């Protein structure tokens, strides 16, 4: 009947890995072309191809899991490790930006007048929109945990509600942060303050968008009944990622917005 | 700085530079230079331009700061773009 | 293409929301998780529910007498299986060998193995 008697998933041949690599090449070349020649045509092609390939690759994975039943317990364990290692690598990615921020701010250079924040930089008031953003993300951490517990208790309706609220809060955060960026009196090129601020919060914002998208995809899959009470690793991975995004924001808020202002 | 003695050559004691400052013990003395510049102008602002002890700081930064930097900072102060707090 | 995806996504979400609103009367669940599963995952879940914690025979097998008359029986769904004998308790290497159907085999340390058919999961 079957030609294997083990719990592992040896995937069928797929075009997505090689296409994703080529797309990454186009994306990277597009970024360079944009930076040096002020032309974003290649970048747009790169983004489009990347999005299409990601959509199809992950669609194939959820088909293999939900519709073909190929994700045994062992396969899920492997994916748990994978997600944990990936998030750990992202933590180190952010550590490098925090390192750079503290390098610049703990002993400010003489070019900054040995001041932090440098003279002339109007920093964001930490108890205004940044505090609201902190509350939004903390609340979203609660709603995603509520959604998870509902899922584990086989409660479809509350799980949907929890996920929906989490996605809405995520979108609200991005909206507010976008508004802050728009209204900012300083830009990325304004001294070491501007670069450390916008690089750190900018990468965080990208991760918020990624996390929100991941949760929205989980919501769509949940509404199509992909998840069961005991098997919903995609949702757990999204929730872990979302908690990571929340924790990074807390560090950003304390270090850059509060201490650094 | 050298005493104007008739035709006496400069001795070792005549040559002076900024004294060792334990706040800046390492090879990179940039902050010592900058801090002295700041301290001189703060001293002048608080005590007035005639106050002689302020000149201690002036002698320090004149010795150890590159002249270009001092000129640049003086220009910045005139134009109001000096980043330090005086 | 993108707008088509967008319209499909919006209409399917709207459809699902409308469907779920009619089911709000009773507690809506995702049903029985074993019923929900399919394929290999389902067979694994059924085996575990029936009490078999080792449906794929991956756990280390403790050797029995291992004589020629009473060899260690190694389950396999196929005609051959790789077997590794840990000759002594603290051996630093495993003695690997292919075990073929119908051909009992002896490890160098003296233990006999025989392939026994077992249906695949």
XYZ file of C-alpha atoms in Angstrom:
468
model
C 0.000 0.000 0.000
C 2.512 2.658 1.074
C 6.179 2.674 0.188
C 7.430 3.929 3.533
C 7.017 3.016 7.157
C 8.470 6.016 8.936
C 6.977 9.247 10.256
C 9.227 11.597 8.294
C 8.095 13.655 5.345
C 10.426 13.364 2.389
C 8.978 16.074 0.215
C 8.121 15.626 -3.432
C 10.074 17.543 -6.028
C 9.016 21.173 -6.017
C 9.894 24.212 -8.112
C 9.560 26.675 -5.255
C 12.986 26.431 -3.631
C 14.963 27.199 -6.784
C 12.461 29.849 -7.872
C 12.615 31.438 -4.441
C 16.408 31.597 -4.675
C 16.222 33.246 -8.100
C 13.614 35.624 -6.771
C 15.894 36.495 -3.868
C 18.622 37.255 -6.383
C 16.288 39.554 -8.323
C 15.169 41.204 -5.077
C 18.717 41.830 -3.919
C 19.809 43.154 -7.318
C 16.690 45.319 -7.297
C 17.637 46.797 -3.946
C 21.111 47.615 -5.219
C 19.734 49.136 -8.394
C 17.367 51.226 -6.305
C 20.086 52.415 -3.972
C 22.589 53.311 -6.659
C 20.532 54.262 -9.670
C 17.291 55.480 -8.073
C 15.340 52.962 -10.174
C 12.924 50.574 -8.500
C 11.690 48.533 -11.469
C 13.789 45.461 -10.650
C 12.872 45.779 -6.992
C 9.157 45.697 -7.822
C 9.667 42.595 -9.970
C 11.596 41.024 -7.104
C 8.872 41.817 -4.550
C 6.104 40.511 -6.806
C 7.896 37.267 -7.624
C 8.836 36.729 -3.974
C 5.267 37.249 -2.782
C 3.834 34.933 -5.429
C 6.368 32.198 -4.665
C 5.911 32.474 -0.895
C 2.154 32.229 -1.345
C 2.430 29.116 -3.502
C 5.119 27.399 -1.450
C 3.241 27.818 1.809
C -0.017 26.854 0.103
C 1.674 23.607 -0.941
C 2.844 23.018 2.637
C -0.648 23.465 4.079
C -1.982 21.162 1.346
C 0.586 18.496 2.295
C -0.271 18.883 5.952
C -4.018 19.368 6.106
C -5.217 17.720 2.908
C -2.667 14.904 2.576
C -2.047 14.256 6.258
C 1.723 14.070 5.859
C 2.564 16.052 8.981
C 2.968 13.402 11.640
C 3.953 14.166 15.219
C 7.638 13.797 14.347
C 7.340 16.247 11.468
C 5.702 18.779 13.780
C 8.545 18.364 16.276
C 11.044 19.145 13.546
C 9.128 22.276 12.627
C 9.041 23.374 16.264
C 12.818 23.208 16.395
C 13.017 25.035 13.096
C 10.810 27.879 14.235
C 12.655 28.218 17.533
C 16.013 28.365 15.788
C 14.692 30.871 13.265
C 13.317 33.144 15.971
C 16.633 32.842 17.825
C 18.465 33.978 14.712
C 16.108 36.940 14.491
C 16.839 37.778 18.121
C 20.526 38.000 17.248
C 19.651 40.161 14.270
C 17.992 42.651 16.618
C 20.787 42.341 19.178
C 23.132 43.803 16.581
C 20.947 46.918 16.228
C 20.627 47.305 19.966
C 24.399 46.969 20.233
C 24.857 49.738 17.721
C 22.316 51.933 19.539
C 24.070 51.524 22.886
C 27.485 52.004 21.294
C 26.326 55.350 19.948
C 24.328 56.481 22.955
C 26.323 55.423 26.014
C 29.405 57.470 25.104
C 28.241 59.929 22.482
C 30.878 61.139 20.050
C 32.282 64.632 20.229
C 30.603 65.334 16.885
C 27.343 64.993 18.802
C 28.668 67.281 21.510
C 28.843 64.264 23.831
C 25.071 64.584 24.201
C 22.337 62.007 23.814
C 19.882 62.768 22.338
C 21.996 65.091 20.183
C 21.169 68.769 20.296
C 18.375 69.675 17.934
C 16.727 66.260 17.794
C 13.108 66.443 18.944
C 12.561 62.980 20.326
C 9.144 61.321 20.529
C 7.438 61.740 23.852
C 7.436 58.199 25.243
C 4.123 58.597 27.056
C 2.201 59.518 23.945
C 1.844 57.267 20.890
C 4.759 54.952 21.838
C 3.014 54.083 25.106
C -0.227 53.408 23.238
C 1.713 51.125 20.882
C 3.128 49.272 23.876
C -0.363 48.708 25.268
C -1.610 47.592 21.858
C 1.082 44.948 21.504
C 0.717 43.717 25.078
C -3.026 43.371 24.567
C -2.472 41.558 21.287
C -0.280 39.106 23.189
C -3.234 38.419 25.454
C -5.701 38.021 22.575
C -3.448 35.603 20.701
C -3.049 33.508 23.872
C -6.813 33.564 24.307
C -7.213 32.390 20.715
C -4.736 29.572 21.331
C -6.476 28.380 24.470
C -9.816 28.487 22.688
C -8.314 26.389 19.921
C -7.047 23.844 22.437
C -10.471 23.766 24.080
C -12.079 23.078 20.711
C -13.881 26.424 20.751
C -14.059 27.528 17.122
C -15.904 30.798 17.607
C -13.718 32.270 20.344
C -10.611 31.169 18.538
C -11.729 33.150 15.487
C -12.553 36.165 17.614
C -9.194 36.089 19.381
C -7.311 35.817 16.109
C -9.383 38.590 14.555
C -8.679 40.928 17.475
C -4.974 40.150 17.330
C -4.803 40.959 13.631
C -6.749 44.187 14.131
C -4.415 45.253 16.935
C -1.430 44.435 14.752
C -2.815 46.596 11.947
C -3.571 49.386 14.413
C 0.044 49.313 15.639
C 1.363 49.566 12.091
C -1.008 52.425 11.342
C 0.045 54.402 14.400
C 3.726 53.771 13.817
C 3.332 54.845 10.198
C 1.708 58.058 11.386
C 4.578 58.658 13.840
C 7.091 58.138 11.033
C 5.211 60.596 8.845
C 5.028 63.221 11.555
C 8.624 62.797 12.728
C 10.760 65.927 12.844
C 13.956 63.944 12.195
C 14.847 61.438 9.508
C 17.150 58.446 9.134
C 19.996 60.712 7.996
C 19.865 62.949 11.061
C 23.002 61.942 12.952
C 23.562 58.657 14.696
C 20.265 59.201 16.499
C 18.229 59.126 13.310
C 19.946 56.077 11.873
C 19.820 53.993 15.043
C 16.200 54.978 15.663
C 14.846 54.279 12.200
C 16.886 51.170 11.483
C 15.873 49.527 14.776
C 12.214 50.605 14.756
C 12.003 50.151 10.990
C 13.101 46.520 11.068
C 10.762 45.988 13.989
C 7.916 47.452 11.924
C 8.682 45.077 9.057
C 8.512 42.196 11.526
C 5.160 43.459 12.801
C 3.830 43.394 9.255
C 5.213 39.888 8.716
C 3.701 38.733 12.005
C 0.336 40.286 11.254
C 0.307 38.622 7.825
C 1.213 35.260 9.383
C -1.648 35.609 11.872
C -4.058 36.684 9.130
C -3.125 33.595 7.105
C -3.768 31.490 10.226
C -7.142 33.139 10.575
C -8.002 32.330 6.966
C -6.884 28.696 7.427
C -8.819 28.435 10.677
C -11.949 29.669 8.972
C -11.405 26.937 6.398
C -11.137 24.414 9.227
C -7.517 23.483 8.702
C -6.794 23.401 12.432
C -7.851 20.749 14.894
C -7.856 20.810 18.652
C -4.540 18.991 18.896
C -2.813 19.839 15.645
C -2.381 23.508 14.780
C 1.343 24.077 14.636
C 1.046 26.866 12.044
C -0.953 28.848 14.569
C 1.546 28.139 17.350
C 4.427 29.259 15.153
C 2.562 32.493 14.359
C 1.876 33.059 18.049
C 5.544 32.490 18.985
C 6.633 34.907 16.293
C 4.098 37.464 17.510
C 5.344 37.205 21.111
C 8.922 37.714 19.841
C 7.804 40.858 17.988
C 6.132 42.079 21.180
C 9.246 41.470 23.288
C 11.472 43.285 20.788
C 9.106 46.257 20.970
C 9.318 46.291 24.768
C 13.114 46.465 24.555
C 12.873 49.187 21.899
C 10.459 51.177 24.015
C 12.538 50.978 27.172
C 15.932 51.616 25.521
C 15.324 53.944 22.619
C 12.061 55.690 23.372
C 12.352 56.034 27.118
C 15.994 55.851 28.245
C 17.298 57.392 25.042
C 15.067 60.451 25.059
C 55.736 79.600 26.996
C 59.580 79.555 26.950
C 61.099 82.246 29.174
C 62.708 85.041 27.166
C 66.246 84.628 28.446
C 69.087 86.121 26.397
C 70.312 83.475 24.032
C 69.768 80.659 26.616
C 68.740 77.486 24.764
C 65.376 75.879 25.680
C 65.813 73.408 28.481
C 63.733 70.355 29.229
C 61.882 72.143 32.024
C 60.687 74.836 29.643
C 58.710 72.467 27.483
C 55.226 71.919 28.862
C 52.131 70.175 27.632
C 48.729 69.286 29.049
C 49.126 67.344 32.305
C 47.981 63.748 32.686
C 44.280 63.633 33.466
C 43.164 60.381 35.097
C 39.688 60.849 33.615
C 41.247 60.052 30.242
C 43.933 57.438 30.886
C 44.082 55.814 27.447
C 45.813 56.579 24.219
C 42.777 58.224 22.614
C 42.809 61.740 24.050
C 40.026 63.124 21.869
C 37.601 63.514 24.747
C 40.235 65.270 26.873
C 40.681 67.828 24.107
C 36.930 68.298 23.645
C 36.138 68.354 27.342
C 38.767 71.059 27.932
C 37.343 73.118 25.091
C 33.883 72.824 26.646
C 35.185 73.548 30.141
C 37.028 76.663 29.010
C 33.979 78.179 27.373
C 31.682 77.150 30.214
C 34.145 78.694 32.667
C 34.169 81.903 30.665
C 30.393 82.009 30.461
C 29.984 81.495 34.202
C 32.933 83.512 35.526
C 33.369 86.126 32.864
C 36.058 86.570 30.251
C 38.585 88.258 32.567
C 38.737 85.357 34.995
C 42.311 84.138 34.764
C 42.012 80.526 36.082
C 39.818 79.687 33.064
C 42.945 79.903 30.971
C 44.152 76.607 32.433
C 41.593 74.868 30.203
C 42.589 77.061 27.307
C 46.216 75.996 27.612
C 45.189 72.329 27.754
C 43.073 72.371 24.620
C 45.508 74.567 22.762
C 48.181 71.931 23.431
C 46.364 68.790 22.628
C 43.576 69.690 20.196
C 44.301 69.797 16.470
C 44.108 73.442 15.378
C 41.613 72.590 12.657
C 39.172 71.255 15.200
C 39.440 74.375 17.364
C 38.811 76.586 14.341
C 35.866 74.451 13.288
C 34.309 74.589 16.737
C 34.839 78.329 16.981
C 33.061 78.748 13.655
C 30.225 76.488 14.819
C 29.822 78.516 17.982
C 29.598 81.724 15.962
C 27.017 80.225 13.625
C 25.014 78.675 16.455
C 25.533 75.126 15.192
C 27.900 73.966 17.918
C 26.484 70.614 19.166
C 27.907 70.748 22.682
C 26.407 72.364 25.780
C 28.271 75.486 26.886
C -3.712 38.598 -10.889
C -3.282 40.258 -7.531
C -6.732 41.848 -7.674
C -8.227 38.456 -8.527
C -6.536 36.952 -5.446
C -7.815 39.857 -3.392
C -11.395 39.419 -4.582
C -11.291 35.647 -3.991
C -9.881 36.165 -0.494
C -12.471 38.792 0.422
C -15.394 36.737 -0.905
C -14.264 33.519 0.802
C -13.746 35.304 4.131
C -17.166 36.918 3.811
C -18.723 33.557 2.938
C -17.138 31.874 5.954
C -18.182 34.669 8.289
C -21.755 34.417 7.002
C -21.713 30.629 7.405
C -20.362 30.777 10.945
C -22.944 33.344 11.989
C -25.681 30.766 11.467
C -23.880 28.292 13.727
C -23.531 30.627 16.688
C -26.523 29.034 18.355
C -24.622 26.050 19.785
C -20.955 25.787 20.693
C -19.124 25.419 17.434
C -16.109 23.176 17.643
C -13.597 21.921 15.179
C -14.968 18.437 15.793
C -13.046 15.374 16.798
C -9.342 15.846 16.055
C -8.873 12.259 14.884
C -11.824 12.667 12.506
C -10.208 15.885 11.313
C -6.913 14.212 10.486
C -6.239 12.281 7.301
C -3.613 10.104 5.660
C -0.497 9.038 7.531
C -1.140 11.461 10.390
C -4.537 9.883 10.970
C -3.132 6.349 10.932
C -0.496 7.451 13.439
C -3.165 8.977 15.687
C -5.331 5.849 15.447
C -2.361 3.627 16.335
C -1.568 5.801 19.346
C -5.207 5.836 20.415
C -5.145 2.034 20.245
C -2.248 2.027 22.673
C 0.719 1.630 20.323
C 3.251 4.281 21.304
C 5.732 3.064 18.705
C 3.749 2.692 15.470
C 6.781 3.066 13.202
C 9.001 0.709 15.220
C 11.651 3.359 15.726
C 12.362 2.737 19.390
C 15.525 0.939 20.410
C 14.734 -2.766 20.813
C 16.102 -4.592 23.809
C 17.771 -7.792 22.696
C 16.294 -11.125 23.676
C 18.212 -14.429 23.799
C 19.379 -13.860 20.203
C 20.394 -17.449 19.571
C 20.162 -19.142 16.197
C 17.072 -20.989 17.384
C 15.539 -17.897 18.892
C 16.792 -14.889 16.910
C 15.799 -11.308 17.684
C 12.729 -10.542 15.605
C 13.047 -7.263 13.763
C 9.772 -5.932 12.331
C 9.808 -4.490 8.826
C 7.187 -3.624 6.236
C 9.605 -4.330 3.417
C 12.122 -6.911 2.242
C 15.161 -5.526 4.037
C 15.952 -3.304 6.979
C 19.113 -1.721 8.407
C 19.784 -3.078 11.874
C 22.353 -1.729 14.314
C 23.627 -3.954 17.101
C 25.028 -2.280 20.220
C 27.240 -5.148 21.225
C 28.053 -4.040 24.770
C 26.315 -1.626 27.095
C 28.954 1.097 26.687
C 30.032 0.431 23.103
C 31.159 3.572 21.353
C 30.150 2.251 17.935
C 27.083 0.565 16.519
C 27.505 -2.455 14.281
C 25.208 -1.810 11.313
C 24.054 -4.475 8.908
C 21.369 -5.051 6.296
C 18.857 -7.703 7.308
C 17.105 -9.356 4.349
C 13.848 -11.273 4.328
C 14.288 -14.996 4.746
C 17.961 -14.720 5.702
C 18.718 -14.691 9.412
C 21.963 -12.939 10.242
C 24.413 -12.917 13.099
C 26.253 -9.923 14.417
C 29.973 -10.481 15.092
C 29.270 -10.410 18.816
C 27.078 -13.488 18.455
C 23.524 -12.180 18.401
C 21.132 -13.429 15.727
C 18.501 -11.314 13.939
C 15.606 -12.266 11.724
C 13.295 -10.045 9.646
C 9.614 -10.357 10.497
C 6.890 -8.813 8.360
C 4.782 -6.053 9.872
C 2.185 -4.039 7.979
C 3.237 -0.435 7.326
C 1.352 2.327 9.133
